[in-house]
Amino acid sequence: MIWVWIALAPILGGLVYGGERVLRARMQRRQGPPLLQPFYDMFKLLDKRTLIIHAPHALLALAHFAVLWFSIAAIFLGWNLLYIIFLHLFAQILLILAGYSVRSPYSHIGSNRELLMVVAYEPILILVAVGFYLVSGSFEIAEIVKGENYLLQIPLLFAALLIIVPIKVKKSPFDVGEAHQEIVGGIEVEYSGVFYEFLYMSRFLEYIFIYSFVYLFGGESHWLGAVLVFGVFLLVNLVDNATARVRPAHMLKIIYTVAVSLAVVNLLGILL
Amino acid sequence: MKKIETTLSTLLRDIGAFYIPKLWHFLSVNGIDLGEGKIELQWIFSAYGVKDEIVIYYVLSDYNTPVPSLVSLIPSAIMGEREIVDMFGLTVDGAESGLYLDEDSRTHPLRGES
Amino acid sequence: MLRSLLEAFLNLFRPIRTHRYPAEEIVLPSGYRGLIEYGIDACIFCDKCEKVCPPGAILFYQNEDGTKTYRYNPWLCIYCGECVRACPKPEEALWQSETKQLSALKEDGANEGWFVWEAACKQSREAYATVKKSAKIQNKSEE
Amino acid sequence: MKFFTPFRKKSPWVLHYNAGSCNGCDIEILAALGPKFDLERFGVINTGNPKQSDIFLVTGPVTYRSRERLVELYSQIPEPKVVVAVGSCTATGGVFRGMYNVEDGIDRYIPVDVYVPGCASSPQLIIDALVKGLEVLEAKSKEIEKPYKLFGAIETIANKLSRLNMATKVGQNEKD
Amino acid sequence: MDMVLVLVLLPIIAALLLGLFPYQRLQYIISGATLALLSIVAFSLYTSLSDFTFHLPHNLNILIIVADVVLLLFFLYQGRKFNNIKVMVLAVAQLLLYGYIESIAPVAGRAEIVVDELSKFMFLIINGVGGVIVLYAVKYMEGESASPFKKRLFVGALLVFLSVMNLIVCANSILLFFFLFEMTTLASYLLIAFRGDEISRENALKALWMNQIGGVVILVGALIAIIGFDTVMFDTLLESSGGVLMLSVALLSMAALVKGASLPFEGWLLGAMVAPTPVSAMLHSATMVKIAPYLILKLSPVLAATMVGGIISLIGALVFVAASYLALSRSVFKEILGYSTVALLGLMMALAAIGTQESIAIAMVLMLFHALSKALLFLSAGVLEKQYHCKNIEEMKGMVNRAPKTVGFILFGFVSLTLPPFGLFMGKLFAITSVASLLNEHPAYLIVLLALIIGSALLVLLYFKVASALLSSASDVVQSETMPISAGFNIPLVVLSFFIVAGAVGYIMMQQNIFVILLAFPMLFVFALPSIIHSMERYDRTLPYQCGEKGSFDSALVYYEPSIKIQRAMYWGFGILFVAVALVGAMS
Amino acid sequence: MKKTIQIPLGSQHISLLEPIRFKFECENEKIIGVDADVGFVHRGVELACTRSFEFKQVGYVVARVCGLCAITHSLSYTLAVEKLLGYVANDRIKYLRMLMVELDRIHSHMLCLAHTAENAGFEALFMQIMGDRELIMDVQEAISGNRVQFDYISIGGVNRDLTPELVALTHKNLGLLSEKIDALIGLFDNNWSLSLKYKGVGVLSLEEAYTYNALGPLARAAGLATDVRAETSDFPYEALGYTMILESTGDIHARNFVRLREIVNSIAMCRNIIENLPIGEIQEKAKGKPNGEAVVRVEAPRGELFYLVRGSGQNMLDRVRIKTPTFSAIPAMMEVFKGAEYADAPAILASFDPCMSCTAK
Ligand code: SF4
Ligand code: SF4
Ligand code: SF4
Ligand code: SF4
Ligand code: SF4
Ligand code: SF4
Ligand code: SF4
Ligand code: SF4
């Protein structure tokens, strides 16, 4: 059963993405694309002639996608949270290397920003993991989902996580890595056809990845988890529609002051 | 509209004496081909906050005499100067060609056929 | 920012502004400047419209029998309406409709075809002029 | 693959390039992306990136200086692709026809599939053209489409298909 | 015991042989054989179970005293010669202290040499990595502009240094340790100054005086140990309790901070980067500086769960972050590596000072894999420097096209420093786990945890910034020429890579954790990449998107320079913390 | 060692409507040098106006210099020619012309605000403004028959009259719009992320505004009191409630605010115009051929538009000189970029509301 879910992860993510595009359009009082639009895009991309800059660049996207999927699988299988975070980091690094491996200005800046984003959200993810550990006594997801009351015990960590969700799902105010109007999508700028497809789908997986973290806060109650995911989803989209994109430096500053101190205060609160 | 004639050699001095950044808005450099290799060059100013006050310094010249640059007085004159370099093929020191035209496109469209 | 958040949320419950265009026609206001239409019966072939048209979207082909054929290129026209204002018999010979021209495909020769026409019209006039001239000369010599 | 072709129609990503227009048509494209006409309901994303685009929305009659860029962008769009010339001046040169720095319509350089009239063209017309363009897109093949002019050959270098020189000026290839 | 003798004497013999026979081929054979022998011996030592101890002959002890005095006089002379007050003052201080201590030193009760688990582990690092570096050095020195004799001397010196290192990690007497400590100082001094130009000289002197501070604090520590516990032996000292014990230990750990180039002493290590690359590899990242975590590890039974231990782990953790951050503003490849070494040494010391069984184990793992990876990186940097004449990462752009193999090694080095399933990654992962589990004991570990997390993130940023420069290459169809790189350079790199992989595999096996093994799975993609690349011929190659324009794109990397104010505050802060170690030691 | 990145922006870039090419020399992402190429859109309108078009057609041609303020172009040209013909339009014509110019200003300002929001990464705001802008587009379409190129003004008058239905429609939409603008003003003032993005960013100081001859909203945002509407007497602006809008900080925020408040002012003026519309002919005969030289200045949405027309009593003119606002604003623009972050560059650029198509003509 779990393997089916793992196999379906991109589809699930695609639905989330599709739903998000509809929701965003509605928030802007537009009709918006159909719900299945991401899949149309996917199939369309498969049908394009592919242009590449050089082979390693193209393949790194593939590797990124595969490793990302692997990390999603790790989540579903209930592995150690820290491993999962680092696996994800690894996937991200493959992508960043890809961005750097072409001599393209936007790709380079995109990679730079992606690195900054990693530096920004990685600590928070780990702190959240540590928070789970302190409350449940284990880093294993399989153990963590057996606990409860996370929301009461580590509420500020949840808030910290909330702050970084927009980074991962590439939403305002922290969509600096993609920033269409500045760097035309950043890392993804040089991809086309099937190889872009992998990047496009890895976005779906990112959704699953980050929303799983949110889901964990529900503990053993699946309902609470689902409600949390939905609430965060809605909130993130609301914020996306109410803010402009901040500068990368601002993003770092906000994360490192607000989010980190929230997390630290919460951890201290548990410990003292 | 006031038109004041001057010459290329006295241009810098005249405009230097006339132009006070807080009073005058520099509009543009303008060239008008008069035919037979002659050109009228105009430097146009308007006054801030005063109705219908326009002052035009103009010079009758030909295409071969280099035109002095006003950039030292008015930094924004560079645009107009580059424009007349491109459009009329004049030489203005410090103003490069290539604002509008590529090297290989037609040269100096506004210059009259002579 | 809270205001914007609230607005975004409320927008979810407001009607959308989108006009489902191809499914639902958009009503153009009366007086919309659409296609130029031509009524051959009323036209007196004064060529005023052709002369006044800025981009040259109206051309007359000079037929050998002295009549002219009207050519109009909606992909060249800028819909300024100047031709209609110039026309001595507006509403009958030339008028501006309120409909839009649809887009053309490659086969319609929107540009390529017009180059051909321009050349053809020019040639037809020259040819006609020479014919006329020679006819005149002939007339004179006959006299 | 046959199975995928219908989806071309559902996900047209556009690239917009202004090849010397007066902005009139560009702001209408912008308006078409706006909430009233909302191109996104057709699945349109304005990618701004040729490599991920299917539809090339061009405005402007191609000025002398933008022609190389036009061809360069065109050659960076992977097939199948559709070119939509938005506005009278893009289709035929419009009011600029015959001016010295203008090339009378983009179809002097690249194959145009849909010509949109209007000066300025309007969102409705743009949507119409898009719908028409999608039909063309569906029928297209994935073979390489070449621009007409300023065209360096498509070469294979070390067994790899290369489009690096597709938009060099005529004759420039031989020089260097 | 014979084996330890082999470890100590074989390098010296090899060095002598090298001095005698000036044949290139022979140099390879000798150094290769030495490498093989040393590694085998070290490995068999490591697997042997028992600890053992032995006394040094009395004569040798006298000899050491004489040598020590000569050494200090030499320092004094150098200070005099180059007019460096700091060197002179410190040398004189050490002479006086040393004289006094020798006069009151108790007759050795216990053995001067103790080979325990830790020593064996260190043998492994020193001989495995050091041997490879010597092998590499032979090739490297070929291209150096120095007399053949000097070149041989250089390689010989590296070998002798190996034996010094082998001895230091089993010294039980603080005085012996001091002597060897000063020997390593001497070694860095001489080898940094090897090129003999102005900058080298200056940096060498800087290294000299900073390291001498270490010497002074060791002596003071020894003095206190003698006064308080009437011993100069580590093991006796560590067994005792109460009184001035903490002060003595604190002073000794301060020596470690200096040797480990923790801030504010990182200057000497960075200055050391002017030395020939094998020196950087050997002294300044792979082996010598490992004395620092080694010393802390040795002291950790006492340090664990004390204020002194706490403050050292604090310093270590903060250094980890600060040095990673400072590295981001650098553009010389070796300096970047140097800074990251400083950072990781800080981490190791932090973990060692925490002193739980788990954290000690992690510190040791970090030491081993760091030595391997850094040696690999330094040696590769040396190749780029020698063959392509580029030191600055800005010059290394697109190097992947020109030197694919070397860049491959460098990337592998980075990967092994940051990614699963390699040792360093595992080390950091477990470090987080173990620090997290400590949180319940004392919330103050939160600082260490934070530093750990943020520092790791910054290091990732750093490594991939550099990797990016190497990788950025133009389109596939644009050919660029590569240069053949001789086997002399490649073989050591291959050996190191092999060690890294073998280490990782061994480590994973040891963990017996299914997840860890699975973690290795994503790496398959990376290794599978090159093989797939060949099948990519049917795709069109195009140029990068440049807004429709043509023309080449040139970019520098991103540099994050902290402002002068922040830097100054940082140095002051670390200076105060450094002094605080002694104060805290005195108080408890 | 050189540590700069060259970041290109344009000629094709998603944040640009038009081809303009910047090359930013950046340290990290901080801009230290700018190089701009503005000539991609050069078509040769000035020459064509004197060679291929008769003076009566030129009004339609110069409208295609720029689609955003086409109406100001045709107005300036028409005024210049009318001056040469010695013709003075009656009040109704003047009022109608003013109405169109002000409507155009509203839509252009709104477009600029939307575009600045989009370039700052605030898509929802872009959509909101674009949605509200349709109100004014409808009015324009109804009055002139086209959404963008109005072709409303011709020599001797205007082409269409304002019927009572149109008056009603205009009234209604202006009323709706003014509510929306009030909401926008609140939003621009209070949104936290917008103030990060806009306040103190892209500052043009008053000093710089004087030195670089800034104009239009750009100058007024810096506190330089210049507005052609107050500096010419061609139109009775003061009588219709014109006030000059000034801000002092000179950053993006100030420019946005100048535009927002100008929209409010323009709405008020438009209402005054339609309420006090004089009675008269909308088209009178202006006889003769242009002879002599005339200069005309008109306040376009982006600042002063300048026309110099010289004729010698023939159908073809001798010289049509067009000096457009953005053309003059470019030196100031380049100055502002220096020291800014690249991440802000698209927003700064959009806040200048540049128009390359008129810059290059
Ligand atoms: S900018 Fe990014 S999030 Fe926005 S529409 Fe484009 S791809 Fe989507
Ligand atoms: S509407 Fe204008 S462009 Fe069209 S045919 Fe008439 S005059 Fe020509
Ligand atoms: S102006 Fe009118 S009457 Fe004259 S040719 Fe044209 S359509 Fe016919
Ligand atoms: S984000 Fe991109 S797709 Fe969305 S409106 Fe802006 S430009 Fe268009
Ligand atoms: S068709 Fe007309 S409105 Fe559109 S860009 Fe061309 S000139 Fe401008
Ligand atoms: S809406 Fe998009 S395509 Fe159109 S001009 Fe703006 S950025 Fe370009
Ligand atoms: S003038 Fe500037 S802001 Fe306005 S549409 Fe053109 S590019 Fe956009
Ligand atoms: S800047 Fe010029 S071209 Fe642009 S809108 Fe204004 S007048 Fe028109």
PDB file of N, CA, C and O in Angstrom, chain F residues 89-110:
ATOM      1  N   ALA F  89      -8.585  76.112 -31.562  1.00  0.00           N
ATOM      2  CA  ALA F  89      -9.776  75.275 -31.398  1.00  0.00           C
ATOM      3  C   ALA F  89     -10.730  75.908 -30.406  1.00  0.00           C
ATOM      4  O   ALA F  89     -10.319  76.676 -29.536  1.00  0.00           O
ATOM      5  N   ASN F  90     -12.006  75.559 -30.539  1.00  0.00           N
ATOM      6  CA  ASN F  90     -12.971  76.099 -29.593  1.00  0.00           C
ATOM      7  C   ASN F  90     -12.935  75.334 -28.281  1.00  0.00           C
ATOM      8  O   ASN F  90     -12.235  74.327 -28.147  1.00  0.00           O
ATOM      9  N   ASP F  91     -13.669  75.790 -27.301  1.00  0.00           N
ATOM     10  CA  ASP F  91     -13.568  75.213 -25.971  1.00  0.00           C
ATOM     11  C   ASP F  91     -14.018  73.767 -25.919  1.00  0.00           C
ATOM     12  O   ASP F  91     -13.434  72.941 -25.227  1.00  0.00           O
ATOM     13  N   ARG F  92     -15.040  73.440 -26.642  1.00  0.00           N
ATOM     14  CA  ARG F  92     -15.531  72.052 -26.603  1.00  0.00           C
ATOM     15  C   ARG F  92     -14.445  71.093 -27.080  1.00  0.00           C
ATOM     16  O   ARG F  92     -14.184  70.062 -26.463  1.00  0.00           O
ATOM     17  N   ILE F  93     -13.819  71.500 -28.155  1.00  0.00           N
ATOM     18  CA  ILE F  93     -12.735  70.646 -28.662  1.00  0.00           C
ATOM     19  C   ILE F  93     -11.642  70.525 -27.613  1.00  0.00           C
ATOM     20  O   ILE F  93     -11.146  69.434 -27.318  1.00  0.00           O
ATOM     21  N   LYS F  94     -11.293  71.656 -27.028  1.00  0.00           N
ATOM     22  CA  LYS F  94     -10.245  71.622 -26.012  1.00  0.00           C
ATOM     23  C   LYS F  94     -10.625  70.691 -24.882  1.00  0.00           C
ATOM     24  O   LYS F  94      -9.818  69.871 -24.427  1.00  0.00           O
ATOM     25  N   TYR F  95     -11.854  70.811 -24.442  1.00  0.00           N
ATOM     26  CA  TYR F  95     -12.291  69.985 -23.317  1.00  0.00           C
ATOM     27  C   TYR F  95     -12.256  68.504 -23.683  1.00  0.00           C
ATOM     28  O   TYR F  95     -11.817  67.660 -22.900  1.00  0.00           O
ATOM     29  N   LEU F  96     -12.740  68.207 -24.879  1.00  0.00           N
ATOM     30  CA  LEU F  96     -12.765  66.797 -25.259  1.00  0.00           C
ATOM     31  C   LEU F  96     -11.353  66.243 -25.374  1.00  0.00           C
ATOM     32  O   LEU F  96     -11.060  65.120 -24.963  1.00  0.00           O
ATOM     33  N   ARG F  97     -10.479  67.056 -25.926  1.00  0.00           N
ATOM     34  CA  ARG F  97      -9.094  66.595 -26.034  1.00  0.00           C
ATOM     35  C   ARG F  97      -8.510  66.352 -24.640  1.00  0.00           C
ATOM     36  O   ARG F  97      -7.841  65.339 -24.403  1.00  0.00           O
ATOM     37  N   MET F  98      -8.781  67.292 -23.752  1.00  0.00           N
ATOM     38  CA  MET F  98      -8.267  67.120 -22.391  1.00  0.00           C
ATOM     39  C   MET F  98      -8.824  65.866 -21.747  1.00  0.00           C
ATOM     40  O   MET F  98      -8.114  65.128 -21.053  1.00  0.00           O
ATOM     41  N   LEU F  99     -10.095  65.631 -21.989  1.00  0.00           N
ATOM     42  CA  LEU F  99     -10.720  64.454 -21.385  1.00  0.00           C
ATOM     43  C   LEU F  99      -9.974  63.193 -21.795  1.00  0.00           C
ATOM     44  O   LEU F  99      -9.619  62.354 -20.974  1.00  0.00           O
ATOM     45  N   MET F 100      -9.709  63.090 -23.082  1.00  0.00           N
ATOM     46  CA  MET F 100      -9.038  61.885 -23.554  1.00  0.00           C
ATOM     47  C   MET F 100      -7.639  61.783 -22.981  1.00  0.00           C
ATOM     48  O   MET F 100      -7.180  60.711 -22.592  1.00  0.00           O
ATOM     49  N   VAL F 101      -6.948  62.917 -22.936  1.00  0.00           N
ATOM     50  CA  VAL F 101      -5.587  62.879 -22.404  1.00  0.00           C
ATOM     51  C   VAL F 101      -5.597  62.435 -20.951  1.00  0.00           C
ATOM     52  O   VAL F 101      -4.776  61.618 -20.528  1.00  0.00           O
ATOM     53  N   GLU F 102      -6.575  62.946 -20.191  1.00  0.00           N
ATOM     54  CA  GLU F 102      -6.583  62.565 -18.777  1.00  0.00           C
ATOM     55  C   GLU F 102      -6.986  61.100 -18.599  1.00  0.00           C
ATOM     56  O   GLU F 102      -6.455  60.403 -17.742  1.00  0.00           O
ATOM     57  N   LEU F 103      -7.947  60.644 -19.415  1.00  0.00           N
ATOM     58  CA  LEU F 103      -8.304  59.224 -19.333  1.00  0.00           C
ATOM     59  C   LEU F 103      -7.096  58.368 -19.640  1.00  0.00           C
ATOM     60  O   LEU F 103      -6.807  57.365 -18.985  1.00  0.00           O
ATOM     61  N   ASP F 104      -6.367  58.809 -20.667  1.00  0.00           N
ATOM     62  CA  ASP F 104      -5.179  58.069 -21.050  1.00  0.00           C
ATOM     63  C   ASP F 104      -4.169  58.051 -19.903  1.00  0.00           C
ATOM     64  O   ASP F 104      -3.537  57.039 -19.626  1.00  0.00           O
ATOM     65  N   ARG F 105      -4.084  59.194 -19.220  1.00  0.00           N
ATOM     66  CA  ARG F 105      -3.136  59.255 -18.106  1.00  0.00           C
ATOM     67  C   ARG F 105      -3.544  58.252 -17.017  1.00  0.00           C
ATOM     68  O   ARG F 105      -2.698  57.559 -16.465  1.00  0.00           O
ATOM     69  N   ILE F 106      -4.825  58.188 -16.785  1.00  0.00           N
ATOM     70  CA  ILE F 106      -5.269  57.248 -15.748  1.00  0.00           C
ATOM     71  C   ILE F 106      -4.895  55.825 -16.125  1.00  0.00           C
ATOM     72  O   ILE F 106      -4.300  55.084 -15.354  1.00  0.00           O
ATOM     73  N   HIS F 107      -5.195  55.464 -17.377  1.00  0.00           N
ATOM     74  CA  HIS F 107      -4.939  54.057 -17.723  1.00  0.00           C
ATOM     75  C   HIS F 107      -3.443  53.787 -17.761  1.00  0.00           C
ATOM     76  O   HIS F 107      -2.983  52.732 -17.330  1.00  0.00           O
ATOM     77  N   SER F 108      -2.695  54.764 -18.218  1.00  0.00           N
ATOM     78  CA  SER F 108      -1.252  54.548 -18.277  1.00  0.00           C
ATOM     79  C   SER F 108      -0.639  54.444 -16.883  1.00  0.00           C
ATOM     80  O   SER F 108       0.199  53.585 -16.616  1.00  0.00           O
ATOM     81  N   HIS F 109      -1.087  55.307 -15.996  1.00  0.00           N
ATOM     82  CA  HIS F 109      -0.574  55.237 -14.625  1.00  0.00           C
ATOM     83  C   HIS F 109      -0.943  53.912 -13.976  1.00  0.00           C
ATOM     84  O   HIS F 109      -0.150  53.309 -13.257  1.00  0.00           O
ATOM     85  N   MET F 110      -2.159  53.474 -14.250  1.00  0.00           N
ATOM     86  CA  MET F 110      -2.560  52.216 -13.637  1.00  0.00           C
ATOM     87  C   MET F 110      -1.742  51.072 -14.193  1.00  0.00           C
ATOM     88  O   MET F 110      -1.340  50.146 -13.471  1.00  0.00           O
TER      89      MET F 110
END
